Structures are given as C-alpha cells and as structure tokens.
GROMACS .gro file of C-alpha atoms in nm:
model
  234
    1MET     CA    1   2.629   0.191  -3.708
    2LYS     CA    2   2.477  -0.088  -3.492
    3LYS     CA    3   2.815  -0.242  -3.397
    4PRO     CA    4   2.931   0.048  -3.169
    5VAL     CA    5   2.599   0.029  -2.982
    6ALA     CA    6   2.645  -0.345  -2.921
    7LEU     CA    7   3.003  -0.295  -2.796
    8ALA     CA    8   2.892  -0.022  -2.559
    9ALA     CA    9   2.622  -0.247  -2.416
   10ILE     CA   10   2.873  -0.527  -2.354
   11PHE     CA   11   3.116  -0.286  -2.183
   12ALA     CA   12   2.841  -0.151  -1.957
   13ALA     CA   13   2.736  -0.505  -1.861
   14THR     CA   14   3.097  -0.587  -1.767
   15LEU     CA   15   3.121  -0.288  -1.534
   16LEU     CA   16   2.796  -0.384  -1.365
   17ALA     CA   17   2.916  -0.741  -1.312
   18ALA     CA   18   3.252  -0.643  -1.164
   19PRO     CA   19   3.127  -0.558  -0.811
   20ALA     CA   20   2.939  -0.888  -0.794
   21LEU     CA   21   3.256  -1.080  -0.880
   22ALA     CA   22   3.453  -0.884  -0.622
   23ASP     CA   23   3.204  -0.992  -0.353
   24ASP     CA   24   3.317  -1.353  -0.405
   25PHE     CA   25   3.663  -1.268  -0.265
   26PRO     CA   26   3.641  -1.186   0.109
   27SER     CA   27   3.856  -0.911   0.250
   28ALA     CA   28   4.131  -1.027   0.481
   29ILE     CA   29   4.420  -0.929   0.705
   30THR     CA   30   4.738  -1.131   0.651
   31VAL     CA   31   5.010  -1.133   0.917
   32SER     CA   32   5.309  -1.342   1.026
   33GLY     CA   33   5.344  -1.490   1.374
   34GLU     CA   34   5.672  -1.603   1.528
   35ALA     CA   35   5.781  -1.816   1.823
   36THR     CA   36   6.109  -1.969   1.945
   37VAL     CA   37   6.193  -2.259   2.177
   38SER     CA   38   6.530  -2.371   2.311
   39ALA     CA   39   6.643  -2.730   2.345
   40ALA     CA   40   6.963  -2.912   2.434
   41PRO     CA   41   7.103  -3.109   2.137
   42ASP     CA   42   7.095  -3.487   2.167
   43LEU     CA   43   7.312  -3.579   1.868
   44ALA     CA   44   7.666  -3.475   1.770
   45GLN     CA   45   7.851  -3.544   1.446
   46ILE     CA   46   8.228  -3.533   1.404
   47ASP     CA   47   8.437  -3.554   1.089
   48ALA     CA   48   8.778  -3.712   1.154
   49GLY     CA   49   9.054  -3.858   0.942
   50VAL     CA   50   9.408  -3.981   0.894
   51ALA     CA   51   9.644  -3.831   0.637
   52ASN     CA   52  10.003  -3.935   0.570
   53ASP     CA   53  10.279  -3.895   0.310
   54ALA     CA   54  10.512  -4.158   0.164
   55LYS     CA   55  10.751  -4.204  -0.126
   56THR     CA   56  10.532  -4.447  -0.316
   57ALA     CA   57  10.157  -4.480  -0.364
   58LYS     CA   58  10.156  -4.832  -0.215
   59GLU     CA   59  10.347  -4.727   0.093
   60ALA     CA   60  10.120  -4.427   0.152
   61SER     CA   61   9.810  -4.643   0.103
   62ASP     CA   62   9.932  -4.924   0.328
   63VAL     CA   63  10.031  -4.692   0.610
   64ASN     CA   64   9.702  -4.504   0.582
   65ASN     CA   65   9.492  -4.821   0.583
   66ALA     CA   66   9.669  -4.946   0.894
   67ALA     CA   67   9.625  -4.613   1.071
   68MET     CA   68   9.254  -4.589   0.987
   69GLY     CA   69   9.207  -4.947   1.100
   70LYS     CA   70   9.331  -4.847   1.446
   71VAL     CA   71   9.092  -4.549   1.448
   72LEU     CA   72   8.792  -4.766   1.361
   73LEU     CA   73   8.886  -5.022   1.627
   74ALA     CA   74   8.913  -4.740   1.881
   75LEU     CA   75   8.563  -4.615   1.790
   76LYS     CA   76   8.423  -4.965   1.834
   77GLY     CA   77   8.604  -4.999   2.167
   78ALA     CA   78   8.455  -4.668   2.279
   79GLY     CA   79   8.106  -4.808   2.232
   80ILE     CA   80   8.017  -4.640   1.902
   81ASP     CA   81   7.782  -4.861   1.701
   82GLU     CA   82   7.915  -4.957   1.356
   83LYS     CA   83   7.609  -4.801   1.190
   84ASP     CA   84   7.708  -4.465   1.339
   85TYR     CA   85   8.037  -4.424   1.157
   86GLN     CA   86   8.115  -4.446   0.787
   87THR     CA   87   8.387  -4.345   0.543
   88SER     CA   88   8.315  -4.001   0.401
   89ARG     CA   89   8.625  -3.950   0.186
   90LEU     CA   90   8.915  -4.160   0.060
   91SER     CA   91   9.193  -4.020  -0.157
   92LEU     CA   92   9.545  -4.096  -0.283
   93GLN     CA   93   9.715  -3.804  -0.457
   94PRO     CA   94  10.066  -3.744  -0.597
   95GLN     CA   95  10.275  -3.471  -0.441
   96TYR     CA   96  10.482  -3.257  -0.676
   97GLY     CA   97  10.818  -3.093  -0.626
   98GLN     CA   98  10.995  -2.839  -0.845
   99ASN     CA   99  11.304  -2.887  -1.055
  100LYS     CA  100  11.444  -2.537  -1.109
  101SER     CA  101  11.698  -2.649  -1.369
  102THR     CA  102  11.440  -2.808  -1.598
  103GLY     CA  103  11.133  -2.612  -1.496
  104THR     CA  104  10.936  -2.932  -1.442
  105SER     CA  105  10.733  -3.053  -1.144
  106PRO     CA  106  10.821  -3.417  -1.082
  107VAL     CA  107  10.627  -3.644  -0.848
  108VAL     CA  108  10.816  -3.661  -0.519
  109GLY     CA  109  10.571  -3.868  -0.317
  110PHE     CA  110  10.209  -3.952  -0.245
  111ARG     CA  111   9.955  -3.843   0.016
  112ALA     CA  112   9.686  -4.084   0.133
  113SER     CA  113   9.383  -3.961   0.321
  114ASN     CA  114   9.088  -4.141   0.474
  115ARG     CA  115   8.807  -3.962   0.655
  116VAL     CA  116   8.521  -4.098   0.862
  117THR     CA  117   8.200  -3.932   0.986
  118VAL     CA  118   8.100  -4.030   1.340
  119LYS     CA  119   7.759  -3.984   1.502
  120ILE     CA  120   7.759  -3.958   1.880
  121ARG     CA  121   7.418  -4.013   2.035
  122ASP     CA  122   7.527  -3.912   2.385
  123VAL     CA  123   7.662  -3.557   2.358
  124THR     CA  124   7.826  -3.584   2.700
  125LYS     CA  125   8.075  -3.824   2.541
  126VAL     CA  126   8.188  -3.591   2.259
  127ALA     CA  127   8.508  -3.475   2.428
  128GLY     CA  128   8.601  -3.832   2.519
  129ILE     CA  129   8.542  -3.957   2.164
  130ILE     CA  130   8.760  -3.677   2.023
  131ASP     CA  131   9.040  -3.777   2.260
  132THR     CA  132   8.993  -4.141   2.159
  133LEU     CA  133   9.024  -4.049   1.791
  134VAL     CA  134   9.340  -3.844   1.843
  135THR     CA  135   9.500  -4.110   2.063
  136ALA     CA  136   9.425  -4.376   1.800
  137GLY     CA  137   9.606  -4.175   1.532
  138ALA     CA  138   9.350  -3.939   1.377
  139ASN     CA  139   9.550  -3.628   1.285
  140ASP     CA  140   9.272  -3.424   1.124
  141ILE     CA  141   8.959  -3.359   1.331
  142GLY     CA  142   8.725  -3.158   1.113
  143ASN     CA  143   8.373  -3.024   1.149
  144ILE     CA  144   8.167  -3.086   1.458
  145SER     CA  145   7.794  -3.014   1.469
  146PHE     CA  146   7.508  -3.062   1.713
  147GLU     CA  147   7.148  -3.145   1.636
  148VAL     CA  148   6.812  -3.183   1.807
  149THR     CA  149   6.671  -3.502   1.658
  150GLN     CA  150   6.312  -3.447   1.778
  151ALA     CA  151   6.296  -3.089   1.653
  152SER     CA  152   5.952  -3.124   1.494
  153LYS     CA  153   5.791  -3.245   1.816
  154LEU     CA  154   5.960  -2.972   2.016
  155LEU     CA  155   5.830  -2.714   1.771
  156ASP     CA  156   5.464  -2.811   1.824
  157SER     CA  157   5.426  -2.576   2.121
  158ALA     CA  158   5.608  -2.304   1.927
  159ARG     CA  159   5.358  -2.346   1.642
  160GLU     CA  160   5.070  -2.279   1.882
  161GLN     CA  161   5.252  -1.974   2.016
  162ALA     CA  162   5.320  -1.849   1.663
  163VAL     CA  163   4.950  -1.869   1.569
  164ALA     CA  164   4.861  -1.682   1.889
  165ASP     CA  165   5.120  -1.418   1.798
  166ALA     CA  166   4.967  -1.386   1.451
  167ARG     CA  167   4.620  -1.338   1.599
  168ARG     CA  168   4.750  -1.074   1.841
  169LYS     CA  169   4.895  -0.875   1.551
  170ALA     CA  170   4.583  -0.920   1.340
  171GLU     CA  171   4.363  -0.789   1.622
  172ILE     CA  172   4.580  -0.478   1.647
  173TYR     CA  173   4.536  -0.410   1.274
  174ALA     CA  174   4.164  -0.486   1.292
  175LYS     CA  175   4.113  -0.238   1.577
  176ALA     CA  176   4.319   0.027   1.400
  177THR     CA  177   4.112  -0.007   1.080
  178GLY     CA  178   3.770  -0.036   1.245
  179VAL     CA  179   3.688  -0.397   1.160
  180THR     CA  180   3.660  -0.727   1.348
  181LEU     CA  181   3.831  -1.056   1.280
  182GLY     CA  182   3.648  -1.352   1.137
  183ALA     CA  183   3.767  -1.708   1.085
  184PRO     CA  184   4.121  -1.780   0.960
  185LEU     CA  185   4.124  -1.833   0.583
  186SER     CA  186   4.469  -1.989   0.546
  187VAL     CA  187   4.767  -2.091   0.758
  188SER     CA  188   5.115  -2.175   0.625
  189GLU     CA  189   5.447  -2.241   0.795
  190GLY     CA  190   5.740  -2.045   0.664
  191SER     CA  191   6.064  -2.145   0.840
  192ALA     CA  192   6.268  -2.439   0.965
  193PRO     CA  193   6.503  -2.485   1.263
  194VAL     CA  194   6.868  -2.394   1.210
  195PRO     CA  195   7.160  -2.560   1.398
  196LEU     CA  196   7.307  -2.330   1.660
  197PHE     CA  197   7.669  -2.443   1.642
  198LYS     CA  198   7.905  -2.571   1.379
  199GLY     CA  199   8.280  -2.547   1.409
  200ARG     CA  200   8.616  -2.693   1.319
  201MET     CA  201   8.845  -2.859   1.567
  202ALA     CA  202   9.223  -2.829   1.562
  203THR     CA  203   9.411  -3.064   1.331
  204ALA     CA  204   9.707  -3.115   1.564
  205PRO     CA  205   9.695  -3.375   1.844
  206MET     CA  206   9.570  -3.226   2.171
  207ALA     CA  207   9.763  -3.283   2.493
  208ALA     CA  208   9.465  -3.193   2.714
  209PRO     CA  209   9.109  -3.327   2.683
  210ALA     CA  210   8.907  -3.144   2.420
  211ALA     CA  211   8.677  -2.873   2.555
  212VAL     CA  212   8.338  -2.903   2.385
  213ALA     CA  213   8.024  -2.702   2.471
  214PRO     CA  214   7.704  -2.826   2.305
  215GLY     CA  215   7.506  -2.529   2.436
  216GLU     CA  216   7.140  -2.502   2.333
  217GLU     CA  217   6.980  -2.496   1.995
  218LYS     CA  218   6.717  -2.232   1.925
  219LEU     CA  219   6.432  -2.363   1.713
  220SER     CA  220   6.209  -2.100   1.556
  221VAL     CA  221   5.891  -2.119   1.354
  222THR     CA  222   5.705  -1.860   1.150
  223VAL     CA  223   5.344  -1.892   1.037
  224ASN     CA  224   5.158  -1.679   0.785
  225VAL     CA  225   4.786  -1.646   0.862
  226SER     CA  226   4.510  -1.474   0.668
  227TRP     CA  227   4.203  -1.374   0.872
  228ALA     CA  228   3.867  -1.284   0.726
  229ILE     CA  229   3.742  -0.942   0.838
  230LYS     CA  230   3.396  -0.794   0.872
  231PRO     CA  231   3.257  -0.453   0.964
  232LYS     CA  232   3.255  -0.381   1.336
  233GLU     CA  233   2.910  -0.422   1.485
  234GLN     CA  234   2.763  -0.097   1.610
   0.00000   0.00000   0.00000
C-alpha cells in the first residue's frame, strides 16, 4: 500500500518542477528578413564545340582534332588565357544505318565531337568571342551563363538590410501581442544568389554578330532571426 503513495509524491514533484524548467527557455519571436541587390555580371562562360562525321573512326578523329586545333588557336589569338578554356567533352561514336533486307543496323560511319568550356572575364567581349569561335570552325555553341564573381561582398549590404527587415517585422508582432523586443537570440542565413540568365545559342554558323545581353543579376539573401521578448513596461 506504500508504493502508490510514493509514486503520487514523485508525480506531484514533477509537476511542481515543470514551471521552473520552462523558465530556463526564454520566449521569443522568430521572423525572416529579406533583401535584394542588383549587380552587373563580370564573368561569362560559353560551351562550344566541333562535331563532324566521316566514314572511318580515324578520319573522323583526325578531322575533328584539326578543327578543334584551329578553334583553340583562335581563342588564344583573341586574348583568352589558356587557363580559361579547357576540354569539357571528347567523344567518338559509331553511326548506324538500317539494312531493311536483313533487319540489321550496320555501322555506316563515325561521329567525332570535341567540346571546350571558355571563361570570358570581360563580358563586353562575349559577342566577339562567339563570332571568333564560329569563324574558326565551331559548329555547336552551347550554354552561355553569366556570373557575379564577388557576390558575397556585394551581398554584405543586403545582409544588413535583411536584418533590419527582420527587426521591422518583429516589432510589428511585438506591438500586436503587447510585448517588447529584447536582444536577438539567433541569426541564420537561409538563401544563396541565383544566376539571372542561362541560355543556349544557335548551333548553326551566324552570318551577323551574335547579340548577347548580360543584363543584371539579382542577388537575394534571407535571414532568420529569433528575438527575445519581455512584457511591455507600464
């Protein structure tokens, strides 16, 4: 009969201790703040290549190597540093035909392809570099993208604005609920900049200079802030 009494005493002690434990965890208002800045990109990246067909693998490979050699020389002549272009894909694949009488698919030739990724550190030269590539023999101009290389530094002012935005929202909630804000308890960043433009250029040679618009890149940042709250002073 003594055991139920002991259990009841322990349960009562737990209930009494609960409010004291809760006092160790301050009440808070948690909000997100946002800010955006715009910046002109200072780096462009182009994917270009040469593809050709031939009867034999050796012929396709030889012709392709010679063609890509001309493209690389043209890039060097245009002032692109060797560290800013590198081979991104190299392939040699059989091409199949169809023999209706036998139902087989014999090899009728080979396709060689060589692609190079080019970084252009002066975005005003993008159109000229594309024309240089096409003139040199590149017959497949692929993705083009723009980037702001100093994005983190540019975002510093946006971070300050985002924290201010978070505080503005927190003060609205504090006023609506009859409390005042204390010190911030935690701050975390929740987003990263996203490139504004990515596209694909035409694969056929262009008679007129390529029209390229870098535009501006929007860099946004979001912060999550928890603010301590306290009763409003009377």
